[in-house]
Amino acid sequence: MPYEVKDINLAEQGLRNLEWAEIQMGALLKVRERFAKEQPLKGYRIGMALHVTKETAILVRTLIAGGAEVAIASCNPLSTQDDAAAALASEDVRVYAYKGETREDYYRFIEEVIRFKPHVTIDDGCDLISEIHTKYPELIQDIICGCEETTTGVIRLRAMEQDGALKYPVIAVNDCQTKHLMDNYYGTGQSSLDGVLRASNVLISGNILVVAGYGNCGKGVALRGKGFGANVIVTEVDAFRALQAKMDGFRVMPMAEAAVEGDIFITVTGDLHAISMDHIRTMKDGAILANSGHFDNEVDVRGLEKAASAKRAIRPLFDEYVVDGKRVFLCGEGRLVNLACAEGHPSTVMSLSFCDQALGVEYGIAHRDELEPKVYQLPPEIDQHVAELQLEAMDIRIDELTEEQKKYLSSWQEGT
Ligand code: ADE
């Protein structure tokens, strides 16, 4: 079986990490058990561009248990866990990924997945779908559907749909309630700070943490920053979210003002240059910059590279730049700090996101005749089912509506 990984000898450690991930992914294991019995994916080829982590490996095992064949590349040059990639290769999965991929290898690996002629695509950031649409349109006739994991990918897909450029149906797994709650909020909250800590080991408490963006990810980062004892400032462009941040107890101000005050900056906006060179020039000596949005353009890293009079690596994935005589420190080259500098979201979080992915694939295949080339949400009952699976995995039971309550909720006659 073909594969390209950093070192196949890492497989033993990788398999142990997969075992540890599985212990925390009870909900996904339930899906896997059912898939193994029912074989809903039998005969289908699934091409994936996801972060190649121990958690993703458990999704791969789930899809294979359901009868699929899988090929996987990474969706970010810095996020691969080399031992997890080696573990997958040792299980005869076509895996093309290593941490620190060159741009050429990144796209060559995505091409390997495309050459596998997938019937279903799974993306995190839309690079696989975008490559297929722009360079291999002849393959689209055999593609049933795609699934997309992240906000940035869904934004790109909606733009494709609006332009009439999207040629097969895609399920926006990102938009599930279970994904938003667990992954964007709790996952990004914990793992972003984990990334900053592993890169720098700085004390968060007593520092001013500037969080750019107050979507679900930003809310999680701000909450965890506060929990660590930081004085949190939020910057936003959306009035409602800014108001929410203020009501949640954070200071809110434009980045131009926050830049002067902040000690640690984390961007989670999904947009370009939330931190520009103009902002960086006004920062304190010693400011720490990190990005937790999908692409490495939220901090103007290219501008920083040009403007710096000196640059050196202080420690792995923690670089010092000197700009106008002041030092700024950049975590993980400005790429997703949680995956570049730490291990991404914890396994329990990814269990839910990947239940949504696995059930999204099953849904897309089962409804192939009804779906058009549009962006779809996963039906709410599937989302609810994923929440139920997780409650079951945590051994938590909840109440059920009584007949009387159901009747009350569906009637309009009863008032004061
Ligand atoms: N995205 C964020 N964290 C992740 C993880 N642990 N595995 C795969 N994708 C992720």
Short mmCIF file of C-alpha atoms and ligand atoms in Angstrom, two decimals:
data_model
loop_
_atom_site.label_atom_id
_atom_site.label_comp_id
_atom_site.label_asym_id
_atom_site.label_seq_id
_atom_site.Cartn_x
_atom_site.Cartn_y
_atom_site.Cartn_z
CA MET A 1 0.00 0.00 0.00
CA PRO A 2 1.48 3.40 -0.91
CA TYR A 3 2.17 5.95 1.79
CA GLU A 4 4.50 8.86 2.48
CA VAL A 5 5.18 9.60 6.14
CA LYS A 6 8.16 10.96 8.06
CA ASP A 7 9.23 7.68 9.67
CA ILE A 8 7.34 4.39 9.64
CA ASN A 9 9.26 3.37 12.77
CA LEU A 10 7.10 5.83 14.72
CA ALA A 11 4.13 3.50 14.20
CA GLU A 12 4.47 1.73 17.55
CA GLN A 13 4.23 5.01 19.50
CA GLY A 14 1.46 6.11 17.14
CA LEU A 15 -0.60 2.99 17.79
CA ARG A 16 -0.31 3.61 21.55
CA ASN A 17 -1.49 7.18 21.06
CA LEU A 18 -4.41 5.94 18.95
CA GLU A 19 -5.31 3.57 21.77
CA TRP A 20 -5.31 6.48 24.22
CA ALA A 21 -7.44 8.58 21.85
CA GLU A 22 -9.97 5.75 21.44
CA ILE A 23 -10.44 5.50 25.21
CA GLN A 24 -11.70 9.10 25.09
CA MET A 25 -13.80 8.76 21.94
CA GLY A 26 -16.68 6.60 23.15
CA ALA A 27 -19.32 8.28 20.97
CA LEU A 28 -17.34 7.66 17.78
CA LEU A 29 -16.71 4.06 18.81
CA LYS A 30 -20.49 3.54 19.00
CA VAL A 31 -20.79 4.79 15.42
CA ARG A 32 -17.94 2.49 14.43
CA GLU A 33 -19.68 -0.53 16.01
CA ARG A 34 -22.83 0.16 14.02
CA PHE A 35 -20.88 0.85 10.82
CA ALA A 36 -19.06 -2.48 11.22
CA LYS A 37 -22.42 -4.30 11.34
CA GLU A 38 -24.31 -2.33 8.68
CA GLN A 39 -21.49 -1.52 6.22
CA PRO A 40 -23.12 1.72 4.96
CA LEU A 41 -19.94 2.82 3.16
CA LYS A 42 -19.15 -0.47 1.44
CA GLY A 43 -17.56 -0.02 -1.96
CA TYR A 44 -17.00 3.74 -1.62
CA ARG A 45 -13.64 5.50 -1.83
CA ILE A 46 -13.25 8.38 0.60
CA GLY A 47 -10.57 11.03 -0.01
CA MET A 48 -9.65 13.18 2.97
CA ALA A 49 -7.66 16.35 3.60
CA LEU A 50 -7.76 16.70 7.37
CA HIS A 51 -5.22 17.33 10.11
CA VAL A 52 -3.50 13.96 10.41
CA THR A 53 -3.74 13.41 14.16
CA LYS A 54 -4.45 10.49 16.46
CA GLU A 55 -8.11 11.57 16.54
CA THR A 56 -8.36 11.72 12.75
CA ALA A 57 -6.88 8.22 12.67
CA ILE A 58 -9.87 7.00 14.71
CA LEU A 59 -12.20 8.60 12.15
CA VAL A 60 -10.27 6.80 9.40
CA ARG A 61 -10.70 3.50 11.27
CA THR A 62 -14.44 4.25 11.62
CA LEU A 63 -14.89 4.86 7.89
CA ILE A 64 -12.94 1.71 7.06
CA ALA A 65 -15.07 -0.26 9.56
CA GLY A 66 -18.09 1.00 7.58
CA GLY A 67 -16.71 -0.58 4.41
CA ALA A 68 -14.90 2.39 2.82
CA GLU A 69 -11.43 2.60 1.34
CA VAL A 70 -9.59 5.73 2.44
CA ALA A 71 -6.77 7.97 1.23
CA ILE A 72 -5.71 10.90 3.39
CA ALA A 73 -3.46 13.96 3.11
CA SER A 74 -3.06 16.77 5.58
CA CYS A 75 -4.92 20.07 5.41
CA ASN A 76 -2.09 22.06 7.00
CA PRO A 77 1.67 21.76 6.49
CA LEU A 78 2.42 21.93 10.24
CA SER A 79 -0.36 19.94 11.88
CA THR A 80 0.55 16.30 11.19
CA GLN A 81 1.40 14.06 14.13
CA ASP A 82 4.08 11.92 12.53
CA ASP A 83 3.49 8.97 14.82
CA ALA A 84 -0.24 8.93 14.04
CA ALA A 85 0.54 9.08 10.30
CA ALA A 86 2.95 6.15 10.70
CA ALA A 87 0.33 4.19 12.66
CA LEU A 88 -2.16 4.65 9.81
CA ALA A 89 0.44 3.57 7.26
CA SER A 90 1.10 0.45 9.36
CA GLU A 91 -2.62 -0.34 9.04
CA ASP A 92 -2.38 -0.18 5.24
CA VAL A 93 -4.06 3.21 4.89
CA ARG A 94 -2.93 5.42 2.01
CA VAL A 95 -1.58 8.31 4.07
CA TYR A 96 0.48 11.18 2.70
CA ALA A 97 1.56 13.59 5.41
CA TYR A 98 4.45 14.75 7.56
CA LYS A 99 4.92 17.66 9.95
CA GLY A 100 6.64 20.55 8.23
CA GLU A 101 5.57 19.80 4.65
CA THR A 102 6.88 22.05 1.90
CA ARG A 103 4.22 23.80 -0.16
CA GLU A 104 5.07 21.47 -3.07
CA ASP A 105 4.60 18.35 -0.95
CA TYR A 106 1.40 19.72 0.56
CA TYR A 107 -0.22 19.99 -2.88
CA ARG A 108 1.44 16.82 -4.20
CA PHE A 109 -0.14 14.89 -1.31
CA ILE A 110 -3.56 16.37 -2.04
CA GLU A 111 -3.04 15.24 -5.64
CA GLU A 112 -2.32 11.71 -4.43
CA VAL A 113 -5.72 11.74 -2.73
CA ILE A 114 -7.34 13.06 -5.91
CA ARG A 115 -5.63 10.33 -7.96
CA PHE A 116 -7.40 7.82 -5.72
CA LYS A 117 -10.63 9.02 -7.42
CA PRO A 118 -12.75 9.50 -4.32
CA HIS A 119 -16.55 9.12 -4.34
CA VAL A 120 -16.72 11.25 -1.20
CA THR A 121 -14.39 14.02 -0.02
CA ILE A 122 -13.78 15.16 3.53
CA ASP A 123 -12.12 18.54 3.93
CA ASP A 124 -10.94 20.85 6.68
CA GLY A 125 -10.53 24.19 4.94
CA CYS A 126 -11.81 23.26 1.44
CA ASP A 127 -8.42 22.75 -0.27
CA LEU A 128 -9.30 19.28 -1.60
CA ILE A 129 -12.64 20.39 -3.05
CA SER A 130 -11.05 23.51 -4.47
CA GLU A 131 -8.23 21.54 -6.16
CA ILE A 132 -10.73 19.06 -7.63
CA HIS A 133 -12.96 21.85 -8.97
CA THR A 134 -10.14 23.89 -10.48
CA LYS A 135 -7.79 21.19 -11.79
CA TYR A 136 -9.71 17.89 -12.09
CA PRO A 137 -13.32 18.79 -13.05
CA GLU A 138 -13.59 15.54 -15.03
CA LEU A 139 -13.60 13.60 -11.73
CA ILE A 140 -16.65 15.43 -10.39
CA GLN A 141 -19.18 13.22 -12.21
CA ASP A 142 -18.23 10.31 -9.92
CA ILE A 143 -18.23 12.31 -6.70
CA ILE A 144 -21.36 11.85 -4.60
CA CYS A 145 -20.79 14.45 -1.91
CA GLY A 146 -18.29 16.16 0.34
CA CYS A 147 -18.14 17.05 4.03
CA GLU A 148 -16.46 20.18 5.39
CA GLU A 149 -15.10 20.46 8.91
CA THR A 150 -14.36 24.11 9.53
CA THR A 151 -15.83 27.64 9.42
CA THR A 152 -13.26 28.89 6.91
CA GLY A 153 -14.03 25.98 4.57
CA VAL A 154 -17.77 26.58 4.80
CA ILE A 155 -17.27 30.27 3.99
CA ARG A 156 -15.28 29.28 0.87
CA LEU A 157 -17.95 26.74 -0.11
CA ARG A 158 -20.80 29.22 0.27
CA ALA A 159 -18.84 31.61 -1.98
CA MET A 160 -18.46 28.77 -4.53
CA GLU A 161 -22.19 28.05 -4.32
CA GLN A 162 -23.04 31.73 -4.87
CA ASP A 163 -20.74 31.88 -7.89
CA GLY A 164 -22.38 28.75 -9.34
CA ALA A 165 -18.94 27.12 -9.10
CA LEU A 166 -19.85 24.32 -6.67
CA LYS A 167 -20.49 21.15 -8.65
CA TYR A 168 -21.35 18.56 -5.99
CA PRO A 169 -23.26 18.63 -2.69
CA VAL A 170 -21.32 19.37 0.47
CA ILE A 171 -22.41 18.91 4.05
CA ALA A 172 -21.26 21.69 6.33
CA VAL A 173 -20.37 19.50 9.30
CA ASN A 174 -18.96 22.65 10.89
CA ASP A 175 -22.48 24.02 11.31
CA CYS A 176 -23.68 21.23 13.61
CA GLN A 177 -24.53 22.38 17.13
CA THR A 178 -22.45 19.54 18.55
CA LYS A 179 -19.44 20.70 16.52
CA HIS A 180 -19.81 24.36 17.46
CA LEU A 181 -20.19 23.68 21.14
CA MET A 182 -17.49 21.11 21.65
CA ASP A 183 -14.94 21.84 18.94
CA ASN A 184 -15.07 25.57 18.31
CA TYR A 185 -15.79 26.60 21.90
CA TYR A 186 -14.25 24.08 24.31
CA GLY A 187 -11.74 22.62 21.85
CA THR A 188 -10.28 25.84 20.46
CA GLY A 189 -10.46 27.45 23.90
CA GLN A 190 -8.29 24.84 25.59
CA SER A 191 -6.02 23.84 22.73
CA SER A 192 -5.09 27.39 21.66
CA LEU A 193 -3.81 28.22 25.11
CA ASP A 194 -2.15 24.80 25.19
CA GLY A 195 -0.34 25.77 21.96
CA VAL A 196 0.83 29.12 23.30
CA LEU A 197 1.99 27.45 26.51
CA ARG A 198 3.88 24.62 24.80
CA ALA A 199 5.55 27.10 22.42
CA SER A 200 6.50 29.69 25.04
CA ASN A 201 5.77 28.36 28.56
CA VAL A 202 4.86 31.95 29.43
CA LEU A 203 2.79 32.73 32.54
CA ILE A 204 -0.67 33.72 31.36
CA SER A 205 -1.85 35.01 34.73
CA GLY A 206 -1.51 38.76 35.15
CA ASN A 207 -0.86 39.32 31.46
CA ILE A 208 -3.10 41.14 29.03
CA LEU A 209 -4.46 38.64 26.50
CA VAL A 210 -5.94 40.15 23.35
CA VAL A 211 -8.40 37.84 21.57
CA ALA A 212 -9.23 38.96 18.02
CA GLY A 213 -12.68 37.65 17.09
CA TYR A 214 -15.56 36.64 19.36
CA GLY A 215 -17.18 33.83 17.39
CA ASN A 216 -17.48 30.45 19.07
CA CYS A 217 -13.70 29.94 18.89
CA GLY A 218 -12.89 33.40 20.24
CA LYS A 219 -15.40 32.94 23.06
CA GLY A 220 -13.65 29.73 24.08
CA VAL A 221 -10.20 31.33 23.98
CA ALA A 222 -11.35 34.37 25.99
CA LEU A 223 -13.03 32.16 28.60
CA ARG A 224 -9.98 29.95 29.08
CA GLY A 225 -7.68 33.00 29.10
CA LYS A 226 -9.76 34.46 31.90
CA GLY A 227 -9.60 31.12 33.70
CA PHE A 228 -5.81 31.31 33.58
CA GLY A 229 -5.94 34.74 35.22
CA ALA A 230 -5.34 36.89 32.16
CA ASN A 231 -6.84 40.33 31.78
CA VAL A 232 -8.71 39.73 28.51
CA ILE A 233 -9.38 42.28 25.78
CA VAL A 234 -11.63 41.31 22.86
CA THR A 235 -11.54 42.97 19.43
CA GLU A 236 -14.45 42.55 17.01
CA VAL A 237 -15.98 43.95 13.83
CA ASP A 238 -19.49 42.66 14.58
CA ALA A 239 -21.57 44.87 16.89
CA PHE A 240 -23.61 42.01 18.38
CA ARG A 241 -20.56 39.93 19.17
CA ALA A 242 -18.76 42.94 20.60
CA LEU A 243 -21.75 43.54 22.85
CA GLN A 244 -21.74 39.91 23.91
CA ALA A 245 -18.04 40.12 24.78
CA LYS A 246 -18.67 43.24 26.86
CA MET A 247 -21.62 41.57 28.64
CA ASP A 248 -19.42 38.53 29.31
CA GLY A 249 -17.12 40.83 31.26
CA PHE A 250 -14.32 41.51 28.76
CA ARG A 251 -12.89 44.84 27.67
CA VAL A 252 -13.71 45.58 24.03
CA MET A 253 -11.79 48.00 21.82
CA PRO A 254 -10.34 48.31 18.29
CA MET A 255 -7.13 46.38 17.60
CA ALA A 256 -5.27 49.66 17.09
CA GLU A 257 -5.83 50.38 20.81
CA ALA A 258 -5.46 46.77 22.02
CA ALA A 259 -2.14 46.41 20.16
CA VAL A 260 -0.53 48.98 22.44
CA GLU A 261 -1.75 47.28 25.63
CA GLY A 262 -1.50 43.56 24.91
CA ASP A 263 1.14 41.09 26.10
CA ILE A 264 -0.22 38.00 24.29
CA PHE A 265 -2.35 38.08 21.12
CA ILE A 266 -4.44 35.23 19.71
CA THR A 267 -6.33 35.70 16.42
CA VAL A 268 -9.47 33.66 15.74
CA THR A 269 -11.27 35.73 13.12
CA GLY A 270 -11.14 33.64 9.91
CA ASP A 271 -10.07 36.81 8.11
CA LEU A 272 -6.99 38.40 6.69
CA HIS A 273 -4.60 40.60 8.73
CA ALA A 274 -6.54 40.91 11.96
CA ILE A 275 -3.06 41.89 13.18
CA SER A 276 -1.32 44.07 10.58
CA MET A 277 2.20 45.49 10.49
CA ASP A 278 0.78 48.83 11.64
CA HIS A 279 -0.50 47.06 14.76
CA ILE A 280 2.75 45.17 15.31
CA ARG A 281 4.82 48.35 15.14
CA THR A 282 2.90 49.80 18.11
CA MET A 283 3.21 46.70 20.31
CA LYS A 284 5.24 46.46 23.49
CA ASP A 285 8.70 44.94 23.38
CA GLY A 286 8.25 41.20 24.00
CA ALA A 287 4.68 40.81 22.73
CA ILE A 288 3.70 37.22 21.85
CA LEU A 289 1.62 36.55 18.72
CA ALA A 290 -0.35 33.42 17.90
CA ASN A 291 -3.05 32.52 15.41
CA SER A 292 -5.78 29.97 15.95
CA GLY A 293 -7.75 30.65 12.76
CA HIS A 294 -7.54 28.19 9.87
CA PHE A 295 -5.09 30.03 7.59
CA ASP A 296 -1.74 31.63 8.41
CA ASN A 297 -2.79 35.07 7.21
CA GLU A 298 -4.57 36.44 10.29
CA VAL A 299 -1.28 37.83 11.53
CA ASP A 300 0.60 39.58 8.72
CA VAL A 301 3.50 37.13 8.86
CA ARG A 302 4.79 38.11 5.41
CA GLY A 303 4.85 41.76 6.46
CA LEU A 304 6.67 40.76 9.62
CA GLU A 305 9.24 38.77 7.64
CA LYS A 306 9.90 41.83 5.43
CA ALA A 307 9.94 44.43 8.17
CA ALA A 308 12.11 42.55 10.66
CA SER A 309 15.75 43.59 10.96
CA ALA A 310 16.54 40.23 12.57
CA LYS A 311 14.86 36.87 13.11
CA ARG A 312 15.91 33.79 15.06
CA ALA A 313 14.31 30.68 16.47
CA ILE A 314 14.30 30.90 20.25
CA ARG A 315 12.95 27.35 20.55
CA PRO A 316 11.01 25.05 18.24
CA LEU A 317 8.07 26.88 16.67
CA PHE A 318 8.78 30.04 18.65
CA ASP A 319 10.53 32.74 16.62
CA GLU A 320 11.80 36.14 17.67
CA TYR A 321 11.52 39.05 15.22
CA VAL A 322 13.10 42.46 15.79
CA VAL A 323 11.01 45.30 14.39
CA ASP A 324 11.98 48.96 14.96
CA GLY A 325 14.32 47.78 17.71
CA LYS A 326 11.54 45.91 19.58
CA ARG A 327 11.10 42.13 19.87
CA VAL A 328 7.93 40.25 19.00
CA PHE A 329 7.62 36.49 19.35
CA LEU A 330 5.59 34.43 16.91
CA CYS A 331 4.21 30.98 17.80
CA GLY A 332 4.04 28.23 15.17
CA GLU A 333 4.94 30.47 12.19
CA GLY A 334 1.48 32.03 12.51
CA ARG A 335 -0.21 28.74 11.61
CA LEU A 336 -2.96 27.17 13.72
CA VAL A 337 -1.23 27.38 17.10
CA ASN A 338 -3.20 24.54 18.65
CA LEU A 339 -2.10 22.02 16.02
CA ALA A 340 1.31 23.46 15.14
CA CYS A 341 2.53 23.82 18.73
CA ALA A 342 0.30 21.37 20.61
CA GLU A 343 -1.87 18.37 19.72
CA GLY A 344 -5.04 20.13 18.57
CA HIS A 345 -8.33 19.60 20.30
CA PRO A 346 -8.45 16.83 22.87
CA SER A 347 -9.82 13.47 21.74
CA THR A 348 -13.19 13.83 23.52
CA VAL A 349 -13.85 17.01 21.54
CA MET A 350 -12.90 15.43 18.22
CA SER A 351 -15.09 12.43 18.99
CA LEU A 352 -18.16 14.60 18.44
CA SER A 353 -16.83 16.43 15.37
CA PHE A 354 -15.92 13.11 13.81
CA CYS A 355 -19.29 11.51 14.67
CA ASP A 356 -20.72 14.43 12.67
CA GLN A 357 -18.26 13.69 9.84
CA ALA A 358 -18.94 9.92 9.78
CA LEU A 359 -22.70 10.40 9.93
CA GLY A 360 -22.42 13.18 7.33
CA VAL A 361 -20.73 10.78 4.91
CA GLU A 362 -23.39 8.14 5.59
CA TYR A 363 -26.17 10.71 5.09
CA GLY A 364 -24.67 12.06 1.87
CA ILE A 365 -24.40 8.58 0.37
CA ALA A 366 -27.88 7.53 1.52
CA HIS A 367 -29.46 10.72 0.09
CA ARG A 368 -27.33 10.97 -3.05
CA ASP A 369 -30.39 11.14 -5.33
CA GLU A 370 -31.95 14.09 -3.50
CA LEU A 371 -28.93 16.33 -2.93
CA GLU A 372 -28.00 19.10 -5.36
CA PRO A 373 -24.66 20.91 -5.71
CA LYS A 374 -25.27 23.08 -2.66
CA VAL A 375 -24.03 23.49 0.89
CA TYR A 376 -26.25 21.49 3.27
CA GLN A 377 -26.53 21.29 7.02
CA LEU A 378 -26.66 17.90 8.65
CA PRO A 379 -30.30 17.32 9.73
CA PRO A 380 -30.87 18.40 13.37
CA GLU A 381 -31.94 14.90 14.40
CA ILE A 382 -28.48 13.59 13.48
CA ASP A 383 -26.89 16.44 15.45
CA GLN A 384 -29.12 15.53 18.45
CA HIS A 385 -28.20 11.88 18.06
CA VAL A 386 -24.50 12.80 18.32
CA ALA A 387 -25.21 14.72 21.55
CA GLU A 388 -27.06 11.64 22.85
CA LEU A 389 -24.15 9.36 21.96
CA GLN A 390 -21.79 11.61 23.89
CA LEU A 391 -24.09 11.74 26.92
CA GLU A 392 -24.25 7.94 26.78
CA ALA A 393 -20.45 7.76 26.57
CA MET A 394 -20.28 9.95 29.69
CA ASP A 395 -22.97 7.87 31.43
CA ILE A 396 -25.28 10.86 31.79
CA ARG A 397 -29.04 10.40 31.65
CA ILE A 398 -31.59 13.18 31.08
CA ASP A 399 -35.34 13.68 31.46
CA GLU A 400 -37.94 13.02 28.77
CA LEU A 401 -41.00 15.15 28.11
CA THR A 402 -44.19 13.69 29.60
CA GLU A 403 -47.22 13.28 27.31
CA GLU A 404 -48.81 16.20 29.16
CA GLN A 405 -45.76 18.40 28.47
CA LYS A 406 -45.64 17.41 24.79
CA LYS A 407 -49.32 18.32 24.43
CA TYR A 408 -48.74 21.66 26.19
CA LEU A 409 -45.83 22.54 23.90
CA SER A 410 -47.84 21.80 20.77
CA SER A 411 -50.94 23.74 21.81
CA TRP A 412 -51.56 27.48 21.60
CA GLN A 413 -54.89 27.79 23.46
CA GLU A 414 -53.53 27.84 27.01
CA GLY A 415 -52.47 31.32 28.20
CA THR A 416 -52.16 33.12 31.50
N1 ADE B 1 -8.75 20.13 14.56
C1 ADE B 1 -8.49 20.62 15.77
N2 ADE B 1 -7.97 19.68 16.58
C2 ADE B 1 -7.89 18.54 15.86
C3 ADE B 1 -7.45 17.23 16.14
N3 ADE B 1 -6.99 16.89 17.34
N4 ADE B 1 -7.53 16.33 15.15
C4 ADE B 1 -8.01 16.68 13.94
N5 ADE B 1 -8.44 17.89 13.61
C5 ADE B 1 -8.39 18.83 14.57
#
